[in-house]
mmCIF file of C-alpha atoms and ligand atoms in Angstrom:
data_model
loop_
_atom_site.group_PDB
_atom_site.id
_atom_site.type_symbol
_atom_site.label_atom_id
_atom_site.label_comp_id
_atom_site.label_asym_id
_atom_site.label_seq_id
_atom_site.Cartn_x
_atom_site.Cartn_y
_atom_site.Cartn_z
ATOM 1 C CA MET A 270 0.000 0.000 0.000
ATOM 2 C CA ASP A 271 1.347 3.417 -0.958
ATOM 3 C CA VAL A 272 0.900 6.249 1.546
ATOM 4 C CA LEU A 273 1.242 9.408 -0.524
ATOM 5 C CA ARG A 274 1.399 13.054 0.493
ATOM 6 C CA SER A 275 1.466 15.057 -2.729
ATOM 7 C CA ARG A 276 -0.773 15.610 -5.755
ATOM 8 C CA ARG A 277 2.153 14.742 -8.031
ATOM 9 C CA GLU A 278 2.815 11.373 -6.353
ATOM 10 C CA VAL A 279 -0.856 10.426 -6.560
ATOM 11 C CA ARG A 280 -1.082 11.270 -10.252
ATOM 12 C CA ALA A 281 2.074 9.239 -10.934
ATOM 13 C CA ALA A 282 0.888 6.264 -8.872
ATOM 14 C CA LEU A 283 -2.513 6.154 -10.571
ATOM 15 C CA ALA A 284 -1.347 6.689 -14.159
ATOM 16 C CA GLY A 285 -2.150 3.394 -15.844
ATOM 17 C CA ALA A 286 -3.858 1.938 -12.735
ATOM 18 C CA ALA A 287 -6.487 -0.726 -13.352
ATOM 19 C CA ARG A 288 -9.946 0.789 -13.699
ATOM 20 C CA PRO A 289 -12.426 1.460 -12.316
ATOM 21 C CA ILE A 290 -10.607 3.427 -9.646
ATOM 22 C CA GLY A 291 -12.739 3.601 -6.486
ATOM 23 C CA LEU A 292 -12.204 6.527 -4.124
ATOM 24 C CA VAL A 293 -13.269 6.764 -0.479
ATOM 25 C CA PRO A 294 -12.969 10.336 0.846
ATOM 26 C CA THR A 295 -12.615 10.522 4.649
ATOM 27 C CA MET A 296 -11.369 12.760 7.417
ATOM 28 C CA GLY A 297 -9.628 9.844 9.141
ATOM 29 C CA ALA A 298 -10.221 8.487 12.658
ATOM 30 C CA LEU A 299 -11.587 5.554 10.689
ATOM 31 C CA HIS A 300 -14.363 3.390 12.136
ATOM 32 C CA GLU A 301 -16.692 0.623 10.954
ATOM 33 C CA GLY A 302 -18.721 3.073 8.855
ATOM 34 C CA HIS A 303 -15.615 4.013 6.884
ATOM 35 C CA ARG A 304 -14.627 0.364 6.675
ATOM 36 C CA SER A 305 -17.938 -0.480 5.003
ATOM 37 C CA LEU A 306 -17.233 2.105 2.286
ATOM 38 C CA ILE A 307 -13.702 0.784 1.774
ATOM 39 C CA THR A 308 -14.895 -2.843 1.611
ATOM 40 C CA ARG A 309 -17.553 -1.910 -0.939
ATOM 41 C CA ALA A 310 -15.031 -0.002 -3.069
ATOM 42 C CA ARG A 311 -12.565 -2.887 -2.832
ATOM 43 C CA SER A 312 -15.230 -5.378 -3.943
ATOM 44 C CA GLU A 313 -16.195 -3.295 -6.980
ATOM 45 C CA CYS A 314 -12.921 -1.694 -8.100
ATOM 46 C CA PRO A 315 -9.487 -3.187 -8.890
ATOM 47 C CA THR A 316 -7.860 0.020 -7.604
ATOM 48 C CA THR A 317 -8.987 1.511 -4.289
ATOM 49 C CA VAL A 318 -7.866 4.895 -3.010
ATOM 50 C CA VAL A 319 -8.613 6.230 0.485
ATOM 51 C CA TRP A 320 -8.229 9.918 1.147
ATOM 52 C CA ILE A 321 -7.551 11.069 4.686
ATOM 53 C CA PHE A 322 -7.732 14.812 5.164
ATOM 54 C CA VAL A 323 -9.255 16.938 7.907
ATOM 55 C CA ASN A 324 -10.437 19.758 5.691
ATOM 56 C CA PRO A 325 -10.050 23.134 7.427
ATOM 57 C CA ARG A 326 -12.515 24.760 5.004
ATOM 58 C CA GLN A 327 -15.449 22.779 6.380
ATOM 59 C CA PHE A 328 -14.843 23.492 10.077
ATOM 60 C CA ARG A 329 -15.004 26.301 12.545
ATOM 61 C CA ALA A 330 -11.627 26.732 14.284
ATOM 62 C CA ALA A 331 -12.672 25.234 17.646
ATOM 63 C CA ASP A 332 -14.149 22.169 15.982
ATOM 64 C CA LEU A 333 -11.059 21.710 13.803
ATOM 65 C CA ALA A 334 -8.763 21.754 16.829
ATOM 66 C CA THR A 335 -10.641 18.984 18.631
ATOM 67 C CA TYR A 336 -11.424 16.764 15.637
ATOM 68 C CA PRO A 337 -10.008 13.258 16.387
ATOM 69 C CA ARG A 338 -6.962 12.108 14.410
ATOM 70 C CA ASP A 339 -5.156 8.767 14.472
ATOM 71 C CA GLU A 340 -3.283 8.181 11.247
ATOM 72 C CA ALA A 341 -1.373 5.139 12.514
ATOM 73 C CA ALA A 342 -4.612 3.280 13.295
ATOM 74 C CA ASP A 343 -6.142 4.470 10.009
ATOM 75 C CA LEU A 344 -3.271 2.970 8.040
ATOM 76 C CA VAL A 345 -3.655 -0.345 9.889
ATOM 77 C CA MET A 346 -7.307 -0.500 8.793
ATOM 78 C CA CYS A 347 -6.474 0.467 5.208
ATOM 79 C CA ARG A 348 -3.781 -2.219 5.005
ATOM 80 C CA ALA A 349 -6.170 -4.819 6.436
ATOM 81 C CA GLU A 350 -8.703 -3.854 3.741
ATOM 82 C CA ALA A 351 -6.074 -4.150 0.977
ATOM 83 C CA VAL A 352 -6.311 -0.508 -0.045
ATOM 84 C CA ASP A 353 -3.896 0.345 -2.883
ATOM 85 C CA VAL A 354 -3.252 4.017 -2.207
ATOM 86 C CA VAL A 355 -3.794 6.219 0.845
ATOM 87 C CA PHE A 356 -3.600 9.900 0.017
ATOM 88 C CA ALA A 357 -3.002 11.825 3.241
ATOM 89 C CA PRO A 358 -1.732 15.249 2.237
ATOM 90 C CA PRO A 359 -0.779 18.236 4.375
ATOM 91 C CA VAL A 360 -3.050 21.291 4.120
ATOM 92 C CA ASP A 361 -0.738 23.247 1.799
ATOM 93 C CA GLU A 362 -0.708 20.384 -0.684
ATOM 94 C CA VAL A 363 -4.499 20.534 -1.000
ATOM 95 C CA TYR A 364 -4.646 24.339 -0.820
ATOM 96 C CA PRO A 365 -1.319 25.577 -2.173
ATOM 97 C CA ALA A 366 -0.492 29.279 -2.025
ATOM 98 C CA GLY A 367 -2.770 31.128 -4.416
ATOM 99 C CA PHE A 368 -5.625 28.592 -4.245
ATOM 100 C CA ASP A 369 -8.630 30.792 -4.953
ATOM 101 C CA THR A 370 -11.555 28.646 -6.087
ATOM 102 C CA SER A 371 -14.725 27.691 -4.276
ATOM 103 C CA VAL A 372 -17.411 25.280 -5.435
ATOM 104 C CA ARG A 373 -20.843 26.144 -4.076
ATOM 105 C CA VAL A 374 -23.983 24.137 -4.749
ATOM 106 C CA GLY A 375 -27.159 26.243 -4.557
ATOM 107 C CA SER A 376 -30.366 25.799 -2.571
ATOM 108 C CA LEU A 377 -29.816 22.102 -1.860
ATOM 109 C CA ALA A 378 -26.771 23.087 0.188
ATOM 110 C CA ASP A 379 -28.472 26.005 1.947
ATOM 111 C CA ARG A 380 -30.852 23.840 3.984
ATOM 112 C CA LEU A 381 -30.265 21.651 7.065
ATOM 113 C CA GLU A 382 -26.491 21.422 7.626
ATOM 114 C CA GLY A 383 -25.971 24.372 5.271
ATOM 115 C CA ALA A 384 -28.229 26.558 7.412
ATOM 116 C CA ALA A 385 -26.848 25.264 10.708
ATOM 117 C CA ARG A 386 -23.172 25.411 9.680
ATOM 118 C CA PRO A 387 -22.709 28.241 7.149
ATOM 119 C CA GLY A 388 -19.866 27.522 4.730
ATOM 120 C CA HIS A 389 -19.589 23.876 5.775
ATOM 121 C CA LEU A 390 -20.979 22.282 2.628
ATOM 122 C CA GLU A 391 -19.150 24.741 0.397
ATOM 123 C CA GLY A 392 -15.960 23.573 2.099
ATOM 124 C CA VAL A 393 -16.959 19.983 1.374
ATOM 125 C CA THR A 394 -17.749 20.499 -2.315
ATOM 126 C CA THR A 395 -14.590 22.550 -2.822
ATOM 127 C CA VAL A 396 -12.333 19.878 -1.346
ATOM 128 C CA VAL A 397 -14.181 17.000 -3.021
ATOM 129 C CA ALA A 398 -13.954 18.677 -6.432
ATOM 130 C CA THR A 399 -10.227 19.259 -5.857
ATOM 131 C CA LEU A 400 -9.741 15.658 -4.814
ATOM 132 C CA PHE A 401 -11.651 14.387 -7.837
ATOM 133 C CA GLY A 402 -9.338 16.473 -10.005
ATOM 134 C CA VAL A 403 -6.230 14.952 -8.418
ATOM 135 C CA VAL A 404 -7.342 11.303 -8.291
ATOM 136 C CA GLY A 405 -9.605 11.053 -11.352
ATOM 137 C CA PRO A 406 -11.748 8.280 -9.844
ATOM 138 C CA ASP A 407 -14.434 6.391 -11.749
ATOM 139 C CA ARG A 408 -16.486 5.839 -8.593
ATOM 140 C CA ALA A 409 -16.586 7.623 -5.263
ATOM 141 C CA TYR A 410 -18.110 6.099 -2.156
ATOM 142 C CA PHE A 411 -20.037 8.203 0.348
ATOM 143 C CA GLY A 412 -22.129 7.343 3.418
ATOM 144 C CA GLU A 413 -25.877 7.945 3.714
ATOM 145 C CA LYS A 414 -24.946 8.919 7.291
ATOM 146 C CA ASP A 415 -24.193 12.372 5.831
ATOM 147 C CA ALA A 416 -27.365 12.323 3.784
ATOM 148 C CA GLN A 417 -27.286 15.925 2.609
ATOM 149 C CA GLN A 418 -23.597 15.719 1.731
ATOM 150 C CA VAL A 419 -24.114 12.820 -0.668
ATOM 151 C CA ARG A 420 -27.037 14.606 -2.328
ATOM 152 C CA VAL A 421 -25.037 17.813 -2.676
ATOM 153 C CA VAL A 422 -22.055 15.955 -4.171
ATOM 154 C CA ARG A 423 -24.396 14.230 -6.640
ATOM 155 C CA ARG A 424 -25.779 17.638 -7.669
ATOM 156 C CA MET A 425 -22.239 18.959 -8.202
ATOM 157 C CA ILE A 426 -21.284 15.924 -10.316
ATOM 158 C CA ALA A 427 -24.380 16.304 -12.475
ATOM 159 C CA ASP A 428 -24.072 20.070 -12.894
ATOM 160 C CA LEU A 429 -20.344 20.074 -13.657
ATOM 161 C CA ALA A 430 -20.588 16.940 -15.842
ATOM 162 C CA MET A 431 -17.908 15.125 -13.882
ATOM 163 C CA PRO A 432 -17.617 11.541 -15.204
ATOM 164 C CA ILE A 433 -17.825 9.945 -11.757
ATOM 165 C CA GLU A 434 -20.405 7.586 -10.296
ATOM 166 C CA ILE A 435 -21.381 8.388 -6.717
ATOM 167 C CA VAL A 436 -22.146 5.290 -4.659
ATOM 168 C CA ALA A 437 -24.155 5.919 -1.466
ATOM 169 C CA CYS A 438 -23.628 3.292 1.240
ATOM 170 C CA PRO A 439 -25.976 2.541 4.178
ATOM 171 C CA THR A 440 -25.289 3.902 7.660
ATOM 172 C CA VAL A 441 -23.350 1.541 9.920
ATOM 173 C CA ARG A 442 -24.513 1.623 13.549
ATOM 174 C CA GLU A 443 -23.219 0.511 16.920
ATOM 175 C CA PRO A 444 -25.213 -2.371 18.463
ATOM 176 C CA ASP A 445 -27.324 0.160 20.425
ATOM 177 C CA GLY A 446 -28.275 2.035 17.245
ATOM 178 C CA LEU A 447 -25.931 5.023 17.477
ATOM 179 C CA ALA A 448 -24.494 5.748 14.032
ATOM 180 C CA CYS A 449 -20.707 5.192 13.963
ATOM 181 C CA SER A 450 -18.948 8.550 13.883
ATOM 182 C CA SER A 451 -15.431 9.786 14.526
ATOM 183 C CA ARG A 452 -17.004 12.259 16.958
ATOM 184 C CA ASN A 453 -18.491 9.519 19.174
ATOM 185 C CA GLY A 454 -15.092 9.143 20.839
ATOM 186 C CA LEU A 455 -15.344 12.747 22.064
ATOM 187 C CA LEU A 456 -18.432 11.930 24.181
ATOM 188 C CA THR A 457 -18.206 11.415 27.946
ATOM 189 C CA ALA A 458 -19.661 8.131 29.256
ATOM 190 C CA ASP A 459 -22.924 9.904 30.183
ATOM 191 C CA GLN A 460 -23.173 11.626 26.811
ATOM 192 C CA ARG A 461 -22.416 8.363 25.007
ATOM 193 C CA ALA A 462 -25.298 6.695 26.863
ATOM 194 C CA ALA A 463 -27.573 9.649 26.071
ATOM 195 C CA ALA A 464 -26.582 9.610 22.381
ATOM 196 C CA THR A 465 -28.690 6.517 21.750
ATOM 197 C CA VAL A 466 -31.678 8.882 21.795
ATOM 198 C CA LEU A 467 -30.878 10.089 18.244
ATOM 199 C CA TYR A 468 -31.659 6.766 16.614
ATOM 200 C CA ARG A 469 -34.529 6.039 19.019
ATOM 201 C CA ALA A 470 -36.124 9.342 18.064
ATOM 202 C CA LEU A 471 -35.754 8.676 14.337
ATOM 203 C CA VAL A 472 -37.247 5.212 14.805
ATOM 204 C CA ALA A 473 -40.181 6.765 16.691
ATOM 205 C CA GLY A 474 -40.790 8.977 13.652
ATOM 206 C CA ARG A 475 -40.435 6.078 11.246
ATOM 207 C CA ASP A 476 -42.798 3.942 13.332
ATOM 208 C CA ALA A 477 -45.438 6.675 13.153
ATOM 209 C CA TRP A 478 -44.927 6.832 9.369
ATOM 210 C CA ARG A 479 -45.198 3.034 9.109
ATOM 211 C CA ASP A 480 -48.447 3.264 11.079
ATOM 212 C CA GLY A 481 -49.798 5.500 8.335
ATOM 213 C CA GLU A 482 -49.038 9.005 9.630
ATOM 214 C CA ARG A 483 -48.411 11.274 6.614
ATOM 215 C CA SER A 484 -48.299 14.692 8.273
ATOM 216 C CA ALA A 485 -44.657 15.837 8.312
ATOM 217 C CA ASP A 486 -45.372 18.021 11.355
ATOM 218 C CA ALA A 487 -46.715 15.026 13.244
ATOM 219 C CA LEU A 488 -43.540 13.081 12.437
ATOM 220 C CA ARG A 489 -41.277 15.981 13.476
ATOM 221 C CA SER A 490 -43.269 16.187 16.717
ATOM 222 C CA ALA A 491 -42.874 12.456 17.338
ATOM 223 C CA VAL A 492 -39.102 12.784 16.892
ATOM 224 C CA ARG A 493 -38.912 15.875 19.105
ATOM 225 C CA ALA A 494 -40.990 14.190 21.831
ATOM 226 C CA ALA A 495 -38.568 11.266 21.916
ATOM 227 C CA LEU A 496 -35.569 13.637 22.050
ATOM 228 C CA ALA A 497 -37.180 15.655 24.864
ATOM 229 C CA ALA A 498 -36.997 12.577 27.095
ATOM 230 C CA GLU A 499 -33.191 12.908 27.159
ATOM 231 C CA PRO A 500 -32.099 15.924 29.236
ATOM 232 C CA LEU A 501 -28.522 15.913 27.855
ATOM 233 C CA ALA A 502 -29.752 16.254 24.262
ATOM 234 C CA ASP A 503 -29.815 19.816 22.939
ATOM 235 C CA VAL A 504 -31.747 19.763 19.653
ATOM 236 C CA ASP A 505 -30.351 21.761 16.737
ATOM 237 C CA TYR A 506 -32.967 20.747 14.159
ATOM 238 C CA VAL A 507 -35.450 18.024 13.282
ATOM 239 C CA SER A 508 -36.384 17.806 9.617
ATOM 240 C CA CYS A 509 -38.820 15.859 7.498
ATOM 241 C CA ALA A 510 -37.969 16.772 3.920
ATOM 242 C CA ASP A 511 -38.333 15.575 0.357
ATOM 243 C CA ASP A 512 -35.685 12.873 -0.068
ATOM 244 C CA GLU A 513 -34.297 14.429 -3.240
ATOM 245 C CA THR A 514 -34.719 18.202 -2.935
ATOM 246 C CA LEU A 515 -34.554 18.372 0.889
ATOM 247 C CA VAL A 516 -37.414 20.880 0.855
ATOM 248 C CA GLU A 517 -39.404 20.615 4.108
ATOM 249 C CA LEU A 518 -42.655 18.725 3.596
ATOM 250 C CA THR A 519 -46.188 19.344 4.752
ATOM 251 C CA THR A 520 -47.589 16.001 3.630
ATOM 252 C CA ILE A 521 -45.531 12.936 2.826
ATOM 253 C CA GLU A 522 -46.445 11.616 -0.582
ATOM 254 C CA GLY A 523 -43.153 10.163 -1.844
ATOM 255 C CA PRO A 524 -39.730 9.261 -0.416
ATOM 256 C CA ALA A 525 -38.805 11.482 2.532
ATOM 257 C CA LEU A 526 -35.690 12.063 4.622
ATOM 258 C CA LEU A 527 -36.165 12.265 8.379
ATOM 259 C CA SER A 528 -33.042 13.874 9.809
ATOM 260 C CA LEU A 529 -31.778 15.586 12.935
ATOM 261 C CA ALA A 530 -28.807 17.317 14.500
ATOM 262 C CA VAL A 531 -28.312 17.191 18.259
ATOM 263 C CA ARG A 532 -25.658 18.519 20.601
ATOM 264 C CA LEU A 533 -24.438 16.574 23.617
ATOM 265 C CA GLY A 534 -22.250 19.068 25.428
ATOM 266 C CA THR A 535 -19.908 20.420 22.740
ATOM 267 C CA VAL A 536 -20.253 17.394 20.456
ATOM 268 C CA ARG A 537 -22.710 17.778 17.598
ATOM 269 C CA LEU A 538 -24.091 14.587 16.048
ATOM 270 C CA ILE A 539 -26.306 14.082 12.996
ATOM 271 C CA ASP A 540 -28.368 11.107 11.872
ATOM 272 C CA SER A 541 -31.146 10.336 9.430
ATOM 273 C CA LEU A 542 -33.479 7.679 8.080
ATOM 274 C CA THR A 543 -35.124 7.493 4.681
ATOM 275 C CA LEU A 544 -38.872 6.903 4.644
ATOM 276 C CA ALA A 545 -39.607 5.044 1.424
HETATM 277 P P1 AMP B 255 -16.008 11.527 7.571
HETATM 278 O O1 AMP B 255 -14.654 10.952 7.829
HETATM 279 O O2 AMP B 255 -16.861 11.637 8.794
HETATM 280 O O3 AMP B 255 -15.983 12.761 6.707
HETATM 281 O O4 AMP B 255 -16.755 10.432 6.694
HETATM 282 C C1 AMP B 255 -16.200 9.965 5.499
HETATM 283 C C2 AMP B 255 -17.248 9.180 4.748
HETATM 284 O O5 AMP B 255 -17.689 8.087 5.558
HETATM 285 C C3 AMP B 255 -18.485 10.026 4.426
HETATM 286 O O6 AMP B 255 -18.959 9.697 3.131
HETATM 287 C C4 AMP B 255 -19.454 9.596 5.491
HETATM 288 O O7 AMP B 255 -20.806 9.747 5.104
HETATM 289 C C5 AMP B 255 -19.097 8.134 5.658
HETATM 290 N N1 AMP B 255 -19.527 7.665 6.975
HETATM 291 C C6 AMP B 255 -19.304 8.257 8.178
HETATM 292 N N2 AMP B 255 -19.926 7.577 9.156
HETATM 293 C C7 AMP B 255 -20.568 6.543 8.567
HETATM 294 C C8 AMP B 255 -21.398 5.471 9.038
HETATM 295 N N3 AMP B 255 -21.691 5.349 10.332
HETATM 296 N N4 AMP B 255 -21.893 4.597 8.145
HETATM 297 C C9 AMP B 255 -21.605 4.727 6.822
HETATM 298 N N5 AMP B 255 -20.829 5.704 6.305
HETATM 299 C C10 AMP B 255 -20.322 6.607 7.163
#
């Protein structure tokens, strides 16, 4: 496995590589959710590339400073999964002096995470577009865990006619339902126990939908009621939106995305379920 640090090395290593090239973009601190993306890429692509980069453009400074990093453990996982190339560049290799381009998707990126974390999704699309330019993948693997992110990246690919297939992979959860996340390790024991409320609340909403409830407000209320039972959970938003456009719904008539963002102390977690 090659561990590469520069754009030039990656281009050289991938020139003539067997195609399709599958790319898994990550911010490291790899867990079972990341592993599922890597395994899927490995099973579908003769060349698998994992990108590990904590992108400063998608964080506020305080969040960036505390974001978990463990490159040694990440490389162990990548080797175990028979990854061909790990691209783990320093910041100035991704954003060299003079870098002056931003990629911003429109209204799809203004909702939910875009509204709650201004600039976040623009940071994501800018770095992903840059990465796609360096690696030239045929397929890129993203998690449904970041449901809006995968939809926004798909929009960018379509609009900019990038010849890349986006593969969305299901959310991997801990046995108690909490979605695997690099941020889970930042939770105290009490917060970790409380964090199970995210999935429970989404399931409460989905259960109401399965019982025939089609009012989006009623579903949001069901989710909020479940969250209210956990005093450590500070709700950022609860959304019931069209699965494709992410526009908030009044009545559910087609596929919908039930999603939420919750703070436990300083740690902000997101999760979602598709109703379809
Ligand atoms: P991150 O390192 O958090 O930026 O995540 C890198 C990729 O892994 C993104 O496409 C995420 O959506 C995906 N991912 C993160 N957590 C999970 C999970 N629990 N299940 C599946 N995919 C995930």
